[in-house]
Coordinates of C-alpha atoms and ligand atoms in Angstrom, one line a residue:
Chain S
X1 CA 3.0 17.2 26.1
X2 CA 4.2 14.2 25.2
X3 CA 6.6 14.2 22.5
X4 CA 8.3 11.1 22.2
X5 CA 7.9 9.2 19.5
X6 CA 6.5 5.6 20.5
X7 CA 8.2 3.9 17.2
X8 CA 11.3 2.7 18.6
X9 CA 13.6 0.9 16.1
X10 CA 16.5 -0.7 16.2
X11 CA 20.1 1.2 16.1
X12 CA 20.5 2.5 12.3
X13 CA 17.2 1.3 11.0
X14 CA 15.1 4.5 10.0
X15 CA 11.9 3.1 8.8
X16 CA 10.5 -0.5 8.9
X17 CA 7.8 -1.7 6.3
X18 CA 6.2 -4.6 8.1
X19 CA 4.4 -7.1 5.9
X20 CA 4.5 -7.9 2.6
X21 CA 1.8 -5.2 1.3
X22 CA -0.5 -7.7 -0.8
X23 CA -2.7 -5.2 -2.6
X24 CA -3.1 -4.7 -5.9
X25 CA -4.3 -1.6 -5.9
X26 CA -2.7 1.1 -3.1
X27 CA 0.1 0.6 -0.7
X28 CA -0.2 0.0 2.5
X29 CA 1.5 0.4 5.6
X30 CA 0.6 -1.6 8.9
X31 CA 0.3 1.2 11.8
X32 CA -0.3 -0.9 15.0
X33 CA 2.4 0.5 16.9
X34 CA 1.0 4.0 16.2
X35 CA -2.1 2.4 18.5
X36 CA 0.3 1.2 21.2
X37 CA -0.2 -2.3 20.9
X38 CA 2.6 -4.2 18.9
X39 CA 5.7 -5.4 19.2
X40 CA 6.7 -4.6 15.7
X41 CA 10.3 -3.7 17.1
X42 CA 11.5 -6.7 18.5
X43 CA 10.3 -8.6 15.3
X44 CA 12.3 -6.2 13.3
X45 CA 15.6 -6.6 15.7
X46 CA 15.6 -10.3 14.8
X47 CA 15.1 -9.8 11.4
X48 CA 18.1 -7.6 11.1
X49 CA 20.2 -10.0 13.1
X50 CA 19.2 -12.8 11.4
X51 CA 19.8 -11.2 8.0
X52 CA 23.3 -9.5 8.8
X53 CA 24.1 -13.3 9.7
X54 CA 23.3 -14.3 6.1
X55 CA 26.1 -13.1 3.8
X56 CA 23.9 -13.4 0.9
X57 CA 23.0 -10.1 -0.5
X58 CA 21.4 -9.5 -3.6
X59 CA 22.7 -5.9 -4.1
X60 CA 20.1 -4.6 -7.0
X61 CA 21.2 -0.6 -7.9
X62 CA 18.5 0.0 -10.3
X63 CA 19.3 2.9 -11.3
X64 CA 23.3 2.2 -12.8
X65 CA 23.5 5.8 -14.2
X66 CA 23.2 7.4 -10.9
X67 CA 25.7 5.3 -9.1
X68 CA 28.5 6.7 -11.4
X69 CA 30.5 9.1 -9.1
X70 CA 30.1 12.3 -9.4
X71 CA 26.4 11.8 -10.7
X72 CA 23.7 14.0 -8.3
X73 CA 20.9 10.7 -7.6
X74 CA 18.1 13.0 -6.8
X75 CA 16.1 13.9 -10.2
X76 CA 13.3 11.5 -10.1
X77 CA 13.2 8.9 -13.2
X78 CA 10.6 7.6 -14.7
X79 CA 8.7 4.8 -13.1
X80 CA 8.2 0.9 -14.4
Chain X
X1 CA 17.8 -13.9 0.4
X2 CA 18.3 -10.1 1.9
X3 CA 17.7 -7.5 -1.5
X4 CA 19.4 -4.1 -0.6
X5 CA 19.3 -0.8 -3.1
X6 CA 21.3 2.2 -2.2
X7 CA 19.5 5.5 -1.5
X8 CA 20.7 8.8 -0.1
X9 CA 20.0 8.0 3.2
X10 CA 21.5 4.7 2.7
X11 CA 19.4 1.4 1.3
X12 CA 16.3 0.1 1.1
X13 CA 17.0 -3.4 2.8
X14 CA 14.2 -6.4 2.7
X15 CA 15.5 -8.5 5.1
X16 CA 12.5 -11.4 4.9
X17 CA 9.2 -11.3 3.5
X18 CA 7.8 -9.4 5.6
X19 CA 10.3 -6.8 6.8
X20 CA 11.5 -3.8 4.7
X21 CA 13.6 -1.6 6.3
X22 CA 15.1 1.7 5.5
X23 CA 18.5 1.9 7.3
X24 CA 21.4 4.6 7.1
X25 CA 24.9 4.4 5.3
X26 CA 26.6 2.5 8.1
X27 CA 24.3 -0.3 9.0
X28 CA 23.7 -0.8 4.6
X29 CA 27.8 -0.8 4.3
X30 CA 27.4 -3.8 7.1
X31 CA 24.6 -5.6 4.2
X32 CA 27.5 -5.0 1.8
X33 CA 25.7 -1.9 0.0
X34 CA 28.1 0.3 -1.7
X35 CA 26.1 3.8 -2.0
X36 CA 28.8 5.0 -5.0
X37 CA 27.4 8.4 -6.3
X38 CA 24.4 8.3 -4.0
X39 CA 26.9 8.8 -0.8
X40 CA 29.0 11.6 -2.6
X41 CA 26.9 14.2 -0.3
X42 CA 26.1 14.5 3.4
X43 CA 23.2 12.1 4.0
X44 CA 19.7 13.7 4.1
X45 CA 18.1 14.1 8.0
X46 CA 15.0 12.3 7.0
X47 CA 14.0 9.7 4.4
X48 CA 11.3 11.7 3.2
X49 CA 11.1 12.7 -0.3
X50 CA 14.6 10.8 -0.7
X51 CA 12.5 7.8 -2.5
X52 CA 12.1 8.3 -6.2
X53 CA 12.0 5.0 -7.5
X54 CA 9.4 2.2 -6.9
X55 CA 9.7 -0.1 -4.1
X56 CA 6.4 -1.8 -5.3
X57 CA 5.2 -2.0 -8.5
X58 CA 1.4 -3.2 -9.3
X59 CA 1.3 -5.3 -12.3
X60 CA -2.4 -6.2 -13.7
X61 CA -2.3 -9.9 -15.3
X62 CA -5.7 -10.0 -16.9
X63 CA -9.0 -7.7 -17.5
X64 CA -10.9 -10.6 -17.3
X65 CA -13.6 -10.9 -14.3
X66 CA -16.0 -13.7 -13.9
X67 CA -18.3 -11.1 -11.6
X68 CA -17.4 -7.4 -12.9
X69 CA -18.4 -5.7 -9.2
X70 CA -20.0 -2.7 -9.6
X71 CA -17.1 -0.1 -8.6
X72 CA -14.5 -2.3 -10.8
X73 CA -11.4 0.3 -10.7
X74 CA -10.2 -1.9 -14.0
X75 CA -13.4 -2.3 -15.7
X76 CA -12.9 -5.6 -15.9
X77 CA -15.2 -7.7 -17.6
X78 CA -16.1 -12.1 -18.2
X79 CA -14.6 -11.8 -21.6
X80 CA -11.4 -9.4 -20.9
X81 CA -8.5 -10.6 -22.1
X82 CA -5.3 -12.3 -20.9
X83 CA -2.0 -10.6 -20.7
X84 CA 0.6 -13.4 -22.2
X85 CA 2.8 -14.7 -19.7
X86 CA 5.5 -13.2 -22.1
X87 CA 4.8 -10.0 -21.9
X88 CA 4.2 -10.2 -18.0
X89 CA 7.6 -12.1 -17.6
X90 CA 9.2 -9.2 -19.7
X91 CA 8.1 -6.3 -17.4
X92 CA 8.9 -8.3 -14.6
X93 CA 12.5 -8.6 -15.7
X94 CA 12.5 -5.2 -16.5
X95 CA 10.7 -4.2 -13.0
X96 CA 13.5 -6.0 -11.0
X97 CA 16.3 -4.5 -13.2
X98 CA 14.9 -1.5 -12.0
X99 CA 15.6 -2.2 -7.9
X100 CA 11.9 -2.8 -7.2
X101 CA 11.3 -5.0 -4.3
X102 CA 7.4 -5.9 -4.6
X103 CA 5.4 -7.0 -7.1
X104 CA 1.8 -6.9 -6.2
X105 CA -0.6 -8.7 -8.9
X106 CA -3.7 -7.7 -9.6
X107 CA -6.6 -7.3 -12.6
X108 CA -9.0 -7.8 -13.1
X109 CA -9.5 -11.2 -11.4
X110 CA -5.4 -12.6 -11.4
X111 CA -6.8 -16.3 -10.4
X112 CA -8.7 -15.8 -14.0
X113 CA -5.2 -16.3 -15.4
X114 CA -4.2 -19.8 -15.6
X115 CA -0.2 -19.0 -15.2
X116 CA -0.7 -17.3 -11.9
X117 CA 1.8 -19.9 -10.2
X118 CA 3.8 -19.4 -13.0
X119 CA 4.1 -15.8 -12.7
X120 CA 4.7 -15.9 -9.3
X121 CA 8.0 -18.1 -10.2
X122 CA 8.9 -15.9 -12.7
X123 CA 8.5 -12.7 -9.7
X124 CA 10.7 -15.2 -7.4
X125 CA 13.3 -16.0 -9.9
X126 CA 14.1 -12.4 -10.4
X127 CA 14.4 -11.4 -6.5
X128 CA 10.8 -9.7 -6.5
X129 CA 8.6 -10.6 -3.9
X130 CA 5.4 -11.8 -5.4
X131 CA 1.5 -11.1 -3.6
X132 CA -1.6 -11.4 -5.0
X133 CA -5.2 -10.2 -4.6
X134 CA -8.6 -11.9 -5.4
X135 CA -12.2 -11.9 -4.6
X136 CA -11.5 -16.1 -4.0
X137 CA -13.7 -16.4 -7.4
X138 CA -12.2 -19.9 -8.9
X139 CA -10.0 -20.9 -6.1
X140 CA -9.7 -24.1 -5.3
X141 CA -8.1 -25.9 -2.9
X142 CA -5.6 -27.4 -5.6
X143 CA -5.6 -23.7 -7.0
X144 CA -4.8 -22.7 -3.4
X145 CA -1.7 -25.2 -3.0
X146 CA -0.6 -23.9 -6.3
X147 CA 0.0 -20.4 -5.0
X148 CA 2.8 -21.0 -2.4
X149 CA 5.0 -18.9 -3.8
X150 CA 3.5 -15.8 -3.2
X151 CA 4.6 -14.4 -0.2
X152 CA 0.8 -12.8 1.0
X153 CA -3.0 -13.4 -0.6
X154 CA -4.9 -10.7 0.1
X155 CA -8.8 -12.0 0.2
X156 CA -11.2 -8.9 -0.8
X157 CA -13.8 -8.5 1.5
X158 CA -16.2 -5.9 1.9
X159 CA -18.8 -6.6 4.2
X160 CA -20.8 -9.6 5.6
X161 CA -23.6 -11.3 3.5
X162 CA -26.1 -8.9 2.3
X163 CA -23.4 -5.7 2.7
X164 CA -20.8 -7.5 0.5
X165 CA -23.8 -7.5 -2.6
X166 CA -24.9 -4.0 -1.9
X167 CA -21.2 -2.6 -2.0
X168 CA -19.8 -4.8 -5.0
X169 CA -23.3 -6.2 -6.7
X170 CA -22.4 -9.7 -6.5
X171 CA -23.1 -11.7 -3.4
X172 CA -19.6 -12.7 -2.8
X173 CA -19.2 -12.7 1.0
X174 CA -20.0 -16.7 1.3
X175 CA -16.7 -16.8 -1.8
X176 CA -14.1 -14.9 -0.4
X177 CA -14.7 -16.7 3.1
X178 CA -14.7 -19.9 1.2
X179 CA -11.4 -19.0 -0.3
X180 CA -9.9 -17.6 2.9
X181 CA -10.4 -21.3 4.7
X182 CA -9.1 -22.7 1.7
X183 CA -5.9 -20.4 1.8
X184 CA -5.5 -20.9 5.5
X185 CA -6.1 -24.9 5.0
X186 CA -3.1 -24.7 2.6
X187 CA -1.2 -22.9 4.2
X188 CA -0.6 -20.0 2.4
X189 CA -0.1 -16.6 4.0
X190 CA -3.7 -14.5 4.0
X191 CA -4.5 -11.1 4.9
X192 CA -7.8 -9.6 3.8
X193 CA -8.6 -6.1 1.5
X194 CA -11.9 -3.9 3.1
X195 CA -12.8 -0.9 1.1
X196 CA -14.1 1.6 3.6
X197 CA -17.8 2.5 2.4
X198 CA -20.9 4.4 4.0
X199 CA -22.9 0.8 4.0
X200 CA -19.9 -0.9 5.8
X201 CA -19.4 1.1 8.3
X202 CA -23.1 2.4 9.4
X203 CA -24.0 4.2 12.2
X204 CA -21.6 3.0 14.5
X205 CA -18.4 0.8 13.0
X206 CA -20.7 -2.3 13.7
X207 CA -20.3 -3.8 10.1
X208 CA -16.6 -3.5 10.1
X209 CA -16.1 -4.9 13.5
X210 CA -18.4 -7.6 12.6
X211 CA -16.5 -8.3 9.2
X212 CA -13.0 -8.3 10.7
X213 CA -13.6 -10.6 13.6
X214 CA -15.2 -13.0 11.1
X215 CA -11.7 -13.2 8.7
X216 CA -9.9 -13.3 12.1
X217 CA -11.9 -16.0 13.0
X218 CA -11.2 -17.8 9.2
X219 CA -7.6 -17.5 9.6
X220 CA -6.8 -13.8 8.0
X221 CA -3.7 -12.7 9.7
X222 CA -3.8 -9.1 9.0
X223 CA -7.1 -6.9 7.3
X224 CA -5.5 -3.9 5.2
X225 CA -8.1 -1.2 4.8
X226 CA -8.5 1.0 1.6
X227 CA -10.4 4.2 0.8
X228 CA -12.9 3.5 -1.7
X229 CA -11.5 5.2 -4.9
X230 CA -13.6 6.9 -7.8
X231 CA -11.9 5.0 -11.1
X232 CA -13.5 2.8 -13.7
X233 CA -17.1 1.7 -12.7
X234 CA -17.0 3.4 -9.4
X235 CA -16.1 6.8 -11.1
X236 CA -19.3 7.5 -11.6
X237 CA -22.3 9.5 -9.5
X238 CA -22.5 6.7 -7.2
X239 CA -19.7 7.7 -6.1
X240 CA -21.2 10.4 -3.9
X241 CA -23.5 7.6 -2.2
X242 CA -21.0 5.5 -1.4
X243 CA -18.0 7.3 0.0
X244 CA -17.8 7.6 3.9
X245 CA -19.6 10.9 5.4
X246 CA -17.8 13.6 7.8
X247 CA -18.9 11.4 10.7
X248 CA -17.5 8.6 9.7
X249 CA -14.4 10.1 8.7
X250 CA -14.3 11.7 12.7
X251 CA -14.8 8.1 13.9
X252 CA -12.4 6.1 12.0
X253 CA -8.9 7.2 14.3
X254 CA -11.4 5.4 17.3
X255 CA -12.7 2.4 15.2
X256 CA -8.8 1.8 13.6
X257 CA -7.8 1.8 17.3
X258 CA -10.2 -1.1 18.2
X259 CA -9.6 -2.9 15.0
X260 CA -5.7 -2.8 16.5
X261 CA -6.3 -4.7 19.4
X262 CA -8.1 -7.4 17.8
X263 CA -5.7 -7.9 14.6
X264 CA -3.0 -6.3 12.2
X265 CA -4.1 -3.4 10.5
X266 CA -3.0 -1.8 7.3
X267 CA -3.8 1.4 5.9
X268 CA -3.4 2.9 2.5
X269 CA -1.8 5.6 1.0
X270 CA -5.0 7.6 0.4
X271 CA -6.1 7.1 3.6
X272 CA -4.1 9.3 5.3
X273 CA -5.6 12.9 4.8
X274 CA -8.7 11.1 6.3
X275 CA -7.2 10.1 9.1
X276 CA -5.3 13.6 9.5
X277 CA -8.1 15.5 10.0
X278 CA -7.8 16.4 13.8
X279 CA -4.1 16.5 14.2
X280 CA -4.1 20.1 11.9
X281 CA -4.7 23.3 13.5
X282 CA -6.9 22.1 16.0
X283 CA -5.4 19.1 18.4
X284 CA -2.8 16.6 18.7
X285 CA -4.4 13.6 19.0
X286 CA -5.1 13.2 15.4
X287 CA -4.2 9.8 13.3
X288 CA -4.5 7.6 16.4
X289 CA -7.6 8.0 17.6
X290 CA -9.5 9.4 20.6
X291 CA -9.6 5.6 22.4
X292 CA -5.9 4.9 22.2
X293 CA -4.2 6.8 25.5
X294 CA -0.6 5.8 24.2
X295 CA -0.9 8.4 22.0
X296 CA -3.3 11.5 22.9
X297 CA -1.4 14.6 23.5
X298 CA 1.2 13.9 21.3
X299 CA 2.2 16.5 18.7
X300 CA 2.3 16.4 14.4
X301 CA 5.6 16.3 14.3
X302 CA 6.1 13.4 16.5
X303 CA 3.0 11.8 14.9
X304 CA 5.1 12.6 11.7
X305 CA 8.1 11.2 12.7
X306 CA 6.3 7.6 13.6
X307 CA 4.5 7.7 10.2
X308 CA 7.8 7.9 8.9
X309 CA 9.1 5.4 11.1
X310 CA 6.4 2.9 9.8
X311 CA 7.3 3.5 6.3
X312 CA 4.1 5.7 5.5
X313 CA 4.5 8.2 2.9
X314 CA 1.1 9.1 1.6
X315 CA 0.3 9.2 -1.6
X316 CA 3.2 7.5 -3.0
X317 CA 2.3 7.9 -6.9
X318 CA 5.0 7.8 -9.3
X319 CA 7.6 7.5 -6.4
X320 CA 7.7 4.8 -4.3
X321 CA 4.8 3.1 -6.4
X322 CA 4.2 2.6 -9.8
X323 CA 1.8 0.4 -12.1
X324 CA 2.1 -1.6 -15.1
X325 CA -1.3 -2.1 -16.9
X326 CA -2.4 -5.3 -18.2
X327 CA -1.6 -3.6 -22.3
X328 CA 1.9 -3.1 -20.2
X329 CA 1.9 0.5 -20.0
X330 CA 3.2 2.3 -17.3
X331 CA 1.1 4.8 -14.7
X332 CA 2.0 6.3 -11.5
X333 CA -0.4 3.6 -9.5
X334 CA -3.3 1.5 -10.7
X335 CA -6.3 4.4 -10.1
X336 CA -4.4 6.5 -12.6
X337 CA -3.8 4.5 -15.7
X338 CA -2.8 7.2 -18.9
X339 CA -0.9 9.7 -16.5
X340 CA 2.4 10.0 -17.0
X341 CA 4.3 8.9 -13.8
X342 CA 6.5 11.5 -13.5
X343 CA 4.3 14.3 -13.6
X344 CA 2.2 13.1 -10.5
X345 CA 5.6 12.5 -8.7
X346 CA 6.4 16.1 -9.4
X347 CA 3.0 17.3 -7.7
X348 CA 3.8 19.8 -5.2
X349 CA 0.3 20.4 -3.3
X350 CA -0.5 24.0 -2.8
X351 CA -2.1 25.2 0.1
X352 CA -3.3 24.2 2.7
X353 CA -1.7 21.4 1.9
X354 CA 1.4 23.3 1.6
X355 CA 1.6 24.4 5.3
X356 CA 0.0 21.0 6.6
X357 CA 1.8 19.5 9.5
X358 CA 1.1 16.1 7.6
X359 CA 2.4 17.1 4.5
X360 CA 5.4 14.8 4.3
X361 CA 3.1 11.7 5.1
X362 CA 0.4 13.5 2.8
X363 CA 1.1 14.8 -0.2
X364 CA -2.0 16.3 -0.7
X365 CA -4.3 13.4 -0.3
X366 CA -5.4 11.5 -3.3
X367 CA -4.8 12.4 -6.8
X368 CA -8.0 10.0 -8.1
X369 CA -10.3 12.1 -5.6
X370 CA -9.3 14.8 -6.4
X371 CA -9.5 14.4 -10.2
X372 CA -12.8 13.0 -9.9
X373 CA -14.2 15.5 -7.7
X374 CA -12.3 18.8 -9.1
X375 CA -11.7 17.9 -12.7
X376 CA -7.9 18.2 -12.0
X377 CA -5.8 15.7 -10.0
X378 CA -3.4 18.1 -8.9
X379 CA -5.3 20.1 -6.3
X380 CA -5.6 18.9 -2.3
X381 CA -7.8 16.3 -1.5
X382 CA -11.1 17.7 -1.6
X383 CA -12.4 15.1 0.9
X384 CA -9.6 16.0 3.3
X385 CA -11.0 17.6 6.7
X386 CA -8.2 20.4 6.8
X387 CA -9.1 20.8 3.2
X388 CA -12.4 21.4 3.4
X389 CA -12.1 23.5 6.4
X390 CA -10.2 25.9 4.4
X391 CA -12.3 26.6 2.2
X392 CA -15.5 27.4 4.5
Ligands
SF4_401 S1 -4.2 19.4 4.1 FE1 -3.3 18.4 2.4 S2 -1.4 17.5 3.2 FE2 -2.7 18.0 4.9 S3 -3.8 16.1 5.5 FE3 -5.1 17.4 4.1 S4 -4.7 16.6 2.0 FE4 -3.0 15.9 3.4
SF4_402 S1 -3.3 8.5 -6.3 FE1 -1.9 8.4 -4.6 S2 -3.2 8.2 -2.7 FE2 -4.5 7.8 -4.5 S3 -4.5 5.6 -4.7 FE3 -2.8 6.4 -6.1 S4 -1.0 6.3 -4.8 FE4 -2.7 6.1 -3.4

């Protein structure tokens, strides 16, 4: 059996949300590659390069309390 | 600009508008993330579970519809009322403050409001990404030119001509192809919204191959497809009539796999116990259909661990999604406006979900089906395959 999985990624990257999701309603997640016939991963390689080029990061914690050492981040908060 | 927040396994990073990635601690110390308290222990093996807050957040801008479509999950109506651009400005500030990276508007109809483009500034300003969705009601092409800032319209679609009117009760196949040219024609990205029902889809698949090479052919760069969901107008007995049958549920892995070759496909959270079905206790081949020979033969967990790859979570409630209702309250998604989100984000699904090879991707299916259909929205799926196989 066949146990690879076909999802390759680049180096470090552990998921990849391709598209911007429009939908007011559920989230969605675009699952070409699961079918075999995109290229999702060479798209997402230049996007990382391009971006680790750009020194412009907009670092947002949103969640300050859990950032303060010592502080376990997992209990869930309450959404927006 | 890149907009990185630090998680246990390391950050969410959206690189562009169309890529969100999840990366580990080293590659988000290279986008300048400092994890702080987050990185105090060993980093988790899988990003599952590991996301708690919203990386999308639905806001509804109006209740106002010009048509009112029969399974309305709003209840919108022609004379709902406007949310003030204040208010909506205010939960966007608070939404970013928050780490969110989407904000997906919605209503009721959000063209209705006449400080769409304005809102969409507003999303911009603050580092969220903005996208839309409309039935194409009102849009114009001076409307359309006005939108640029969203990053994705999503048209809603559900079937050509006379299948549109019996699904929605307006005849509004002929508007949202007229506003899909007219979003093409000014250049605005477009991807179109099908809700998956019994009419659609027929005997065979033939409506929804039919539909989706017609938006291809108007421009629609992806088609995003969405279980249809019993909430507001469409909780009702109709309900029953209207949701896909058992064999259409077998044939969608096979149909999905065509619709692939001809376009980008999305699919959302609550479809995924639907497309499950044959991957659980029986064969491998499950969630990627019978036609697509990359994939036969492979196993859950490896089906798992591309879901995962691809950012799928299931039913992301209260976690990675929330909702903001047009009187600015807060749910866990749109379907389930008056629940608190974190008790649907606590929802641990009891058998079979519990020892579901899906689970992680799962969660137990969808909490609006389930409350509908049960009378409690934390029991599995009651539409799901494995689901109902457990309790013959
Ligand atoms: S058994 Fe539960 S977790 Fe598994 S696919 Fe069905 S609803 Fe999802
Ligand atoms: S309850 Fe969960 S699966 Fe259902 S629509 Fe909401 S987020 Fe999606």
């Amino acid at each position: 059996m066949d146990d690879r999985p076909p999802v390759q990624l680049p180096p470090g990257v552990l998921a990849v949300r391709a598209g911007p999701g429009a939908n007011c309603s559920s989230i969605g997640s675009v699952v070409d590659l699961l079918f075999g016939t995109a290229v999702l991963a060479s798209v997402v390689y230049a996007a990382v390069a391009a971006s680790l080029a750009d020194s412009t990061v907009d670092e947002t914690s949103g969640d300050p309390e859990a950032e303060a050492p010592g502080k376990a981040p997992e209990a869930p908060e309450k959404g927006p | 600009m890149t907009r990185a927040r630090a998680e246990t396994f390391g950050a969410w990073v959206r690189v562009d508008d169309r890529t969100l990635l999840a990366v580990d601690r080293a590659t988000a110390r290279r986008f300048g993330v400092d994890g702080g308290g987050r990185w105090q222990h060993p980093a988790p093996s899988s990003i599952v579970d590991e996301t708690t807050r919203p990386l999308e957040v639905h806001v509804a801008v109006t209740a106002r519809c010009p048509v009112a479509c029969s399974g309305c999950y709003l209840d919108a109506h022609p004379d709902g009322e406007h949310r003030a651009f204040e208010e909506i400005a205010a939960t966007l500030d608070d939404i970013a403050a928050r780490g969110v990276f989407t904000v997906a508007f919605g209503g009721g109809e959000p063209l209705s409001h006449p400080e769409l483009p304005r809102i969409a500034a507003h999303a911009r300003a603050r580092g969220l990404l903005p996208v839309v969705t409309t039935s194409g009601v009102g849009l114009t092409a001076e409307r359309a030119r006005e939108l640029s800032s969203f990053a994705q319209v999503n048209v809603s679609h559900d079937g050509l001509g006379a299948q549109y009117r019996d699904t929605r009760g307006f005849d509004g196949a002929r508007v949202a192809e007229r506003a899909l040219a007219t979003l093409v024609e000014a250049g605005v990205p477009v991807g179109v919204n099908v809700v998956l029902t019994r009419a659609l889809l027929g005997g065979d698949g033939a409506g929804l191959l039919a539909l989706v090479d017609r938006v291809i052919e108007l421009g629609a760069r992806e088609v995003q497809l969405l279980r249809y969901k019993p909430q507001g107008r469409a909780a009702s007995l109709e309900y029953l009539a209207r949701r896909l049958t058992p064999a259409q549920v077998a044939q969608l892995p096979a149909l999905i796999s065509t619709l692939v070759s001809r376009t980008s496909v999305r699919i959302d959270c609550a479809l995924v116990p639907l497309l499950s079905f044959s991957s659980v206790g029986r064969t491998s081949s499950a969630m990627v259909g019978r036609a697509s020979s990359a994939v036969v033969g492979r196993t859950s967990s490896a089906i798992v661990a591309d879901l995962v790859a691809l950012g799928v979570m299931g039913c992301e409630a209260g976690r990675a999604l929330g909702a903001v209702d047009v009187h600015g309250r807060d749910a866990p998604c749109s379907f389930l406006p008056g629940m608190s989100p974190a008790d649907v984000s606590a929802f641990a699904a009891p058998e079979p979900c519990a020892s579901c090879p899906v689970r992680a991707v799962c969660r137990g299916g969808c909490r609006v089906v389930s409350r509908h259909l049960q009378g409690d929205p934390f029991v599995p799926d009651p539409e799901c395959p494995r689901v109902q196989e457990a309790r013959r």
